[in-house]
PDB file of C-alpha atoms in Angstrom:
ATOM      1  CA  UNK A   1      -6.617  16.629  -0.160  1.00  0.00           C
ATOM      2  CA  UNK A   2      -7.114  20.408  -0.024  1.00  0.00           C
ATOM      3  CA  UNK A   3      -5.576  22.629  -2.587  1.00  0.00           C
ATOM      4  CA  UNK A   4      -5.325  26.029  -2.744  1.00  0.00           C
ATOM      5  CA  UNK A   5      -6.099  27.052  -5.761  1.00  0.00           C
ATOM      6  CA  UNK A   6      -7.415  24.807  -8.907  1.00  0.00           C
ATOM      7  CA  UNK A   7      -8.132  25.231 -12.864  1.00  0.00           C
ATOM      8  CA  UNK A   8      -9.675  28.665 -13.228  1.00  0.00           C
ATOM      9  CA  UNK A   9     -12.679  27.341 -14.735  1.00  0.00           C
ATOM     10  CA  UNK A  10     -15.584  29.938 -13.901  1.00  0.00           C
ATOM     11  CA  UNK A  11     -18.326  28.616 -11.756  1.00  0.00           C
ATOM     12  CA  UNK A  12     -21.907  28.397 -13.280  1.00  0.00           C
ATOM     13  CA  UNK A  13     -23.830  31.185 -12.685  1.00  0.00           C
ATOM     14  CA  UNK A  14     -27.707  31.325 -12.590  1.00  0.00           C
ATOM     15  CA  UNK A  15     -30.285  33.990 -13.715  1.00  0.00           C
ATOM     16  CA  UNK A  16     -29.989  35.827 -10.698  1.00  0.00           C
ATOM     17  CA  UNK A  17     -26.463  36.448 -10.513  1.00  0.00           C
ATOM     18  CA  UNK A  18     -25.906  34.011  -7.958  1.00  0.00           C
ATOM     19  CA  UNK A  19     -23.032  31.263  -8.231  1.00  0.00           C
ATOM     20  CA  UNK A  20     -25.538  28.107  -8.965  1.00  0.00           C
ATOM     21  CA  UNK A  21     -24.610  26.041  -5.563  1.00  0.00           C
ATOM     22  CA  UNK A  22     -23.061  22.805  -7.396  1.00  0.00           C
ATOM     23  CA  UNK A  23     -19.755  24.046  -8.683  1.00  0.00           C
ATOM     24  CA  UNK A  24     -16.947  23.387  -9.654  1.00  0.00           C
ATOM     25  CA  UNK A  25     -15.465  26.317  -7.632  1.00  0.00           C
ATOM     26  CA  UNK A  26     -12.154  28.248  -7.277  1.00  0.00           C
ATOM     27  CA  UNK A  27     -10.337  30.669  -4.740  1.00  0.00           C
ATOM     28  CA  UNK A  28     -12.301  34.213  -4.881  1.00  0.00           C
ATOM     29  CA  UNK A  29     -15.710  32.707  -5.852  1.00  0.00           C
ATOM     30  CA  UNK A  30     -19.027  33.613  -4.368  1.00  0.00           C
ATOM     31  CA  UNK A  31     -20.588  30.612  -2.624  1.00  0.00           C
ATOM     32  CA  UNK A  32     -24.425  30.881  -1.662  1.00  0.00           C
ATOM     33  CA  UNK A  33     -26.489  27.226  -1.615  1.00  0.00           C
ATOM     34  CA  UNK A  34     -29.198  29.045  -0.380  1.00  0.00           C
ATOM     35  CA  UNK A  35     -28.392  28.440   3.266  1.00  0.00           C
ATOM     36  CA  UNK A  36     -25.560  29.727   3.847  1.00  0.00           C
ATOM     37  CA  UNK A  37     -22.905  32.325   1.886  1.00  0.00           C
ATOM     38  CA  UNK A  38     -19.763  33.182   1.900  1.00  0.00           C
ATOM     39  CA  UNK A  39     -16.589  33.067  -0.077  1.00  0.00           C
ATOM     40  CA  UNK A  40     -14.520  30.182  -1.204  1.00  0.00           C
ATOM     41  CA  UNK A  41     -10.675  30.407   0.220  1.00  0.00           C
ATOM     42  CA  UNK A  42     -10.106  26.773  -0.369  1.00  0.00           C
ATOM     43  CA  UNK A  43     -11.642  24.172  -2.618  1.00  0.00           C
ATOM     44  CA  UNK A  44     -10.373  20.407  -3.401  1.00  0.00           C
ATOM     45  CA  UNK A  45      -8.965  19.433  -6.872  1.00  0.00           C
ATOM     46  CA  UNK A  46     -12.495  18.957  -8.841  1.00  0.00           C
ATOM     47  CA  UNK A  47     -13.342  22.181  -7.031  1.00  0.00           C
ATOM     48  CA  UNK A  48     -17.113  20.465  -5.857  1.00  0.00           C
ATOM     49  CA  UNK A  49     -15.952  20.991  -2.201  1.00  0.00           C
ATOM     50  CA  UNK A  50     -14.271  23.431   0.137  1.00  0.00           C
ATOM     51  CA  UNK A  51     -14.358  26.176   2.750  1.00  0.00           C
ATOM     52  CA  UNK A  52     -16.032  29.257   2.669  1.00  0.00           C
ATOM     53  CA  UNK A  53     -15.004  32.819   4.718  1.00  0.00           C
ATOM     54  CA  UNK A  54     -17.919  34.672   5.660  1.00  0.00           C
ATOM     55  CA  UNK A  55     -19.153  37.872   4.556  1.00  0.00           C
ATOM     56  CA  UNK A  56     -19.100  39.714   7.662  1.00  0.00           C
ATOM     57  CA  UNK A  57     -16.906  39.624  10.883  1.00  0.00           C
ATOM     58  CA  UNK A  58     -17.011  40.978  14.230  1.00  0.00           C
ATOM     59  CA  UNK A  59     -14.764  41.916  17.080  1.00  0.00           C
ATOM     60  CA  UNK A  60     -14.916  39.484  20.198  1.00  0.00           C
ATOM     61  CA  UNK A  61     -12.637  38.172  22.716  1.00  0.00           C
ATOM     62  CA  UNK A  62     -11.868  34.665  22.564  1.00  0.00           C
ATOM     63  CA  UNK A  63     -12.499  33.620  26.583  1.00  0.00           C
ATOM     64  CA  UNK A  64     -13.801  35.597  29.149  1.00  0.00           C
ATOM     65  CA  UNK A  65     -11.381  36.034  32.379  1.00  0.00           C
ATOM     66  CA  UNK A  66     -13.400  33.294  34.227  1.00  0.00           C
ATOM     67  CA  UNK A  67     -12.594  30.302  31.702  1.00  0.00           C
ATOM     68  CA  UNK A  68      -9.919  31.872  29.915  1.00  0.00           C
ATOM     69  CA  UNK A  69      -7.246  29.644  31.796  1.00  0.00           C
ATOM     70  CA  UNK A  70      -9.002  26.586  31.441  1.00  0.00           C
ATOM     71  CA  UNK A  71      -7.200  24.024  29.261  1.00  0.00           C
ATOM     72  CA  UNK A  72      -9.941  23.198  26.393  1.00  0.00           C
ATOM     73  CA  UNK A  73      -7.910  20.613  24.055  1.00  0.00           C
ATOM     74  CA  UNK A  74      -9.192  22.952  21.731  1.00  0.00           C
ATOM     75  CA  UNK A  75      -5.752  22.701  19.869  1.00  0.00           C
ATOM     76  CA  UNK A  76      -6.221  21.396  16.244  1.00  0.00           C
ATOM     77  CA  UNK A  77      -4.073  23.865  13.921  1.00  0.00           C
ATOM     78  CA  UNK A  78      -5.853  22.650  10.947  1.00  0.00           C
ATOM     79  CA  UNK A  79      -9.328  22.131  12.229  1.00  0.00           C
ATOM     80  CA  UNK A  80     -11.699  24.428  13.716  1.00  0.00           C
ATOM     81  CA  UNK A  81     -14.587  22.517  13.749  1.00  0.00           C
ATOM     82  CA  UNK A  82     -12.838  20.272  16.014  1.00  0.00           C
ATOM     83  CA  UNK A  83     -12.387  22.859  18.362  1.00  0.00           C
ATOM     84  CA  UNK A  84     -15.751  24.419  18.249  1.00  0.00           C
ATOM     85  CA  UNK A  85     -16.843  20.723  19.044  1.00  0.00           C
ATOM     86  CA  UNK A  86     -13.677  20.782  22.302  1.00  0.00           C
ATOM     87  CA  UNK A  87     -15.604  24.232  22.860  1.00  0.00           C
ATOM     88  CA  UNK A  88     -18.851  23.063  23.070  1.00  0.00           C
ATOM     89  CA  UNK A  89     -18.067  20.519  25.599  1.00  0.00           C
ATOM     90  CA  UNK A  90     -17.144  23.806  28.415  1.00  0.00           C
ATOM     91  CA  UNK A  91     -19.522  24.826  30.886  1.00  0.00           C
ATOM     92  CA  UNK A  92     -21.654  27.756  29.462  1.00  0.00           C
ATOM     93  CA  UNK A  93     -19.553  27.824  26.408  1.00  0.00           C
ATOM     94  CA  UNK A  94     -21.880  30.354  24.710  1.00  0.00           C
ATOM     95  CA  UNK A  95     -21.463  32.671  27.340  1.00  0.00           C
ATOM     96  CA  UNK A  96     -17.506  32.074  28.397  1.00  0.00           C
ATOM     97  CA  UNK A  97     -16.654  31.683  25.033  1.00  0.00           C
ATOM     98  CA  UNK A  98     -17.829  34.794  22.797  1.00  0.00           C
ATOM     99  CA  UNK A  99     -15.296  34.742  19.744  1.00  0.00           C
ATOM    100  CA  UNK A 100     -16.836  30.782  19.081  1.00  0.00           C
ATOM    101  CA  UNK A 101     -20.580  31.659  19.871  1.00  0.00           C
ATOM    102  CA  UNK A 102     -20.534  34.628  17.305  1.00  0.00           C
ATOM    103  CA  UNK A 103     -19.692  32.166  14.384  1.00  0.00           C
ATOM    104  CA  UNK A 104     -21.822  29.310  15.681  1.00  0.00           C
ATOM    105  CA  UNK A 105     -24.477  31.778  15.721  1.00  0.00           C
ATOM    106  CA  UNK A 106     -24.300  32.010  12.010  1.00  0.00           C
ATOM    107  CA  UNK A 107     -25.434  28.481  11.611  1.00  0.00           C
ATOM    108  CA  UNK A 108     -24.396  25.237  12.716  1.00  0.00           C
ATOM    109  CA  UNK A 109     -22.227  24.546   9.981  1.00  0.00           C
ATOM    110  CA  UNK A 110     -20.362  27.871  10.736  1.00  0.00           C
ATOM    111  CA  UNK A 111     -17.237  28.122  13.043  1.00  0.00           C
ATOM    112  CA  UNK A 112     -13.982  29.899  14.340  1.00  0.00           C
ATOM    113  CA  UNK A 113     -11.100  28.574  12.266  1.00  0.00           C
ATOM    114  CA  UNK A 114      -8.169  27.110  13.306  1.00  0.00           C
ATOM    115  CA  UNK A 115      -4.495  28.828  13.130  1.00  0.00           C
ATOM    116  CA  UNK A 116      -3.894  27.166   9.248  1.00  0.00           C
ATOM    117  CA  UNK A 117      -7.185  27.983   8.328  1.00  0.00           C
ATOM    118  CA  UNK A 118      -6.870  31.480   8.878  1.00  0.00           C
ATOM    119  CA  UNK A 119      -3.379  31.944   7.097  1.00  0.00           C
ATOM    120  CA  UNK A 120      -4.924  29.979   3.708  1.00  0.00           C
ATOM    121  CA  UNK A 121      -7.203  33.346   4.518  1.00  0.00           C
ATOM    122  CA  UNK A 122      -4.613  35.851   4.474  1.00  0.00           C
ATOM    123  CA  UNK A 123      -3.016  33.679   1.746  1.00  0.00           C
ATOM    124  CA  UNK A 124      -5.755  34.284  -0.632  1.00  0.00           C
ATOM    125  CA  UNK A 125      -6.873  37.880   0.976  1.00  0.00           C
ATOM    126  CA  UNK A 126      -7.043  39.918  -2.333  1.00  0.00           C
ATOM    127  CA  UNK A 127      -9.064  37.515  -4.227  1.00  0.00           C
ATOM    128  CA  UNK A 128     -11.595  37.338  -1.498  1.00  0.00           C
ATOM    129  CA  UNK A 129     -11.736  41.016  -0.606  1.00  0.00           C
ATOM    130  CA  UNK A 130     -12.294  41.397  -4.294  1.00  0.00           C
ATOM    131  CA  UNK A 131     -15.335  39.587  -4.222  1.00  0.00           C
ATOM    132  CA  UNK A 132     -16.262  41.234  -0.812  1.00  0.00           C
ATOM    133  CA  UNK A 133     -16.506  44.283  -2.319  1.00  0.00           C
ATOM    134  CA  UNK A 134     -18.249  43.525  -5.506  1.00  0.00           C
ATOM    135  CA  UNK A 135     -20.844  41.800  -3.183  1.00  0.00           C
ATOM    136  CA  UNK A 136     -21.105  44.961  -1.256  1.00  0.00           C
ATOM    137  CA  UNK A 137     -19.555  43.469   2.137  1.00  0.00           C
ATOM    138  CA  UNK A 138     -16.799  44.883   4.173  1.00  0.00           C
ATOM    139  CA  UNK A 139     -12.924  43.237   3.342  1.00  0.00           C
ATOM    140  CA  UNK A 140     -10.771  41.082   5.716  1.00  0.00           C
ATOM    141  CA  UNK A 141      -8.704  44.005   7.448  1.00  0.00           C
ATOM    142  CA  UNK A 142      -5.642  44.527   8.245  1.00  0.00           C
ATOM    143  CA  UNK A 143      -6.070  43.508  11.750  1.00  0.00           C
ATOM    144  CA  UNK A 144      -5.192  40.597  14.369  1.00  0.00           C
ATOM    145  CA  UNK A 145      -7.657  37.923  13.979  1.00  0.00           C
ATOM    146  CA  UNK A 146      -8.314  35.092  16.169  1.00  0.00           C
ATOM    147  CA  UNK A 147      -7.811  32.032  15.312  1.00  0.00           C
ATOM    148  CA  UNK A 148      -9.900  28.957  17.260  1.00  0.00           C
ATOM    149  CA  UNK A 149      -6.115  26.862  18.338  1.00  0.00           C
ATOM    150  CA  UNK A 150      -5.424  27.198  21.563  1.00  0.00           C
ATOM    151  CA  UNK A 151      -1.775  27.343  22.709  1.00  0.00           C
ATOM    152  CA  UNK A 152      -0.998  23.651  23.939  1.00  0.00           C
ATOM    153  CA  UNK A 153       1.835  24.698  26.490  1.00  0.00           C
ATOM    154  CA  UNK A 154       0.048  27.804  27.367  1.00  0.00           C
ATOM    155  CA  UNK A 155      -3.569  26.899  27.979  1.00  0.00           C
ATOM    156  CA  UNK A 156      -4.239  30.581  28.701  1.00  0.00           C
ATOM    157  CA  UNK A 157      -3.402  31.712  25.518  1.00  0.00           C
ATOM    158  CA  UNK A 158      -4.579  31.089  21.982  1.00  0.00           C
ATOM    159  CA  UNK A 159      -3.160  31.349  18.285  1.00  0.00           C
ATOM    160  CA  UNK A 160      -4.083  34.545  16.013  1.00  0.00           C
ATOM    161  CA  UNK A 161      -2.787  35.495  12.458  1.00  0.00           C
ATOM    162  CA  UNK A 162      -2.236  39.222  11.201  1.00  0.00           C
ATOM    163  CA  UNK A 163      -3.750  39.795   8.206  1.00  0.00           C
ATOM    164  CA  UNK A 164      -1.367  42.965   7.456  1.00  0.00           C
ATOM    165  CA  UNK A 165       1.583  40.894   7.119  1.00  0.00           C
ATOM    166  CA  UNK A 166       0.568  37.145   7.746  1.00  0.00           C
ATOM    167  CA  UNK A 167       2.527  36.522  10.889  1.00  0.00           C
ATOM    168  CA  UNK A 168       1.190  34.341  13.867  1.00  0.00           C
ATOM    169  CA  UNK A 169       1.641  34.150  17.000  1.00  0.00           C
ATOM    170  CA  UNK A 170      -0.558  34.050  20.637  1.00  0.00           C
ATOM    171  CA  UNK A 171      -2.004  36.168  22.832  1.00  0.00           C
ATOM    172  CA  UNK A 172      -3.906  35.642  26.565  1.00  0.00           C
ATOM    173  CA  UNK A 173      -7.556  34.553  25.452  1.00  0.00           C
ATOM    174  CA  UNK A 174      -8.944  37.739  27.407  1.00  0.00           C
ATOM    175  CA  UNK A 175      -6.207  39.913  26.392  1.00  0.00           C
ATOM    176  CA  UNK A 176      -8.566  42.591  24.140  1.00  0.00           C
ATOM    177  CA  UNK A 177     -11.122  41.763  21.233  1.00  0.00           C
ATOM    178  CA  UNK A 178      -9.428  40.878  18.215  1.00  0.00           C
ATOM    179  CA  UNK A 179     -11.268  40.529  14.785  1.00  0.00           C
ATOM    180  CA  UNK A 180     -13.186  37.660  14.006  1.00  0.00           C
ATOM    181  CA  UNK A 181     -14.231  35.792  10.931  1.00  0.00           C
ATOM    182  CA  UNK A 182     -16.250  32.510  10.813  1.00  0.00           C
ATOM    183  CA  UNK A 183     -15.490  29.741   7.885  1.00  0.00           C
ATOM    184  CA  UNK A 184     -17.800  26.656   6.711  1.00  0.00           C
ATOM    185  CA  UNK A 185     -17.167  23.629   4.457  1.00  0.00           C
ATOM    186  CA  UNK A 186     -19.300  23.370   1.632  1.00  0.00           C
TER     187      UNK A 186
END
């Protein structure tokens, strides 16, 4: 099981600077394995594995008009790999889907996350716009990000968290462009 936070033991670091890629790992830490980097906003209780946020984001809309009242089964509120993969499955996804294509085009390990994923994000916001800006990278906003869960009972509409105050709630999937972040497991 997932935890938010564990022991604040400091992750190794190498001569570089870098956070050597083998842990253990807390909330706020820089995460780079030499393929991909990010930082850690949730690790597991030996802190060896976890998710990472990026260290950029973007502003997309989640569906374009055409698909965006297709029912994807994209619904996982925990999972938003599982969605990407629900995603994937949709006729010219990269193209009717933009919000999912931008963090797939990170890397295949990278994705949108799902509703829960993106409030352990606002959760643990300071701590990981901390590190953003020691790293030199631009901070999770106070914005409306979208999350990758669509709404179940209202296929045309899809779950997003604002990271001002934490609240979520939906939105049409072709409403405007809302910010974007992709996460990755590590």
């Amino acid at each position: 099981m997932m935890a938010l936070m564990v022991s604040s033991t400091n992750a190794g670091y190498g001569n570089s600077g870098a956070i050597v890629a083998d842990g253990p790992y807390k909330v706020g830490d820089y995460y780079n394995d030499g393929t991909k980097e990010g930082i850690v906003f949730q690790v597991s209780d030996d802190g060896l594995h976890g998710k990472i946020v990026s260290l950029i984001d973007h502003r997309d809309i989640w569906a374009v008009s055409a698909a965006s009242e297709n029912a994807t089964g994209a619904t996982s509120t925990v999972d938003g790999m599982d969605n990407l993969e629900r995603i994937k499955k949709q006729p010219d996804w990269e193209t009717n889907y933009p919000a999912f294509a931008w963090c797939a085009s990170l890397g295949s390990s990278w994705y949108l996350p799902a509703v829960d994923e993106l409030l352990l994000i606002y959760e643990n916001k300071s701590i990981i716009n901390r590190m953003l800006n020691e790293k030199g990278y631009g901070e999770v906003v106070d914005d409306l990000y979208w999350s990758s869960t669509e709404v179940e009972e209202e296929p045309d509409c899809a779950w997003y968290v604002n990271m001002n105050d934490g609240d979520s709630n939906y939105n049409s999937k072709n409403y405007i462009e809302f910010s974007v972040r992709a996460v990755s497991v590590f």
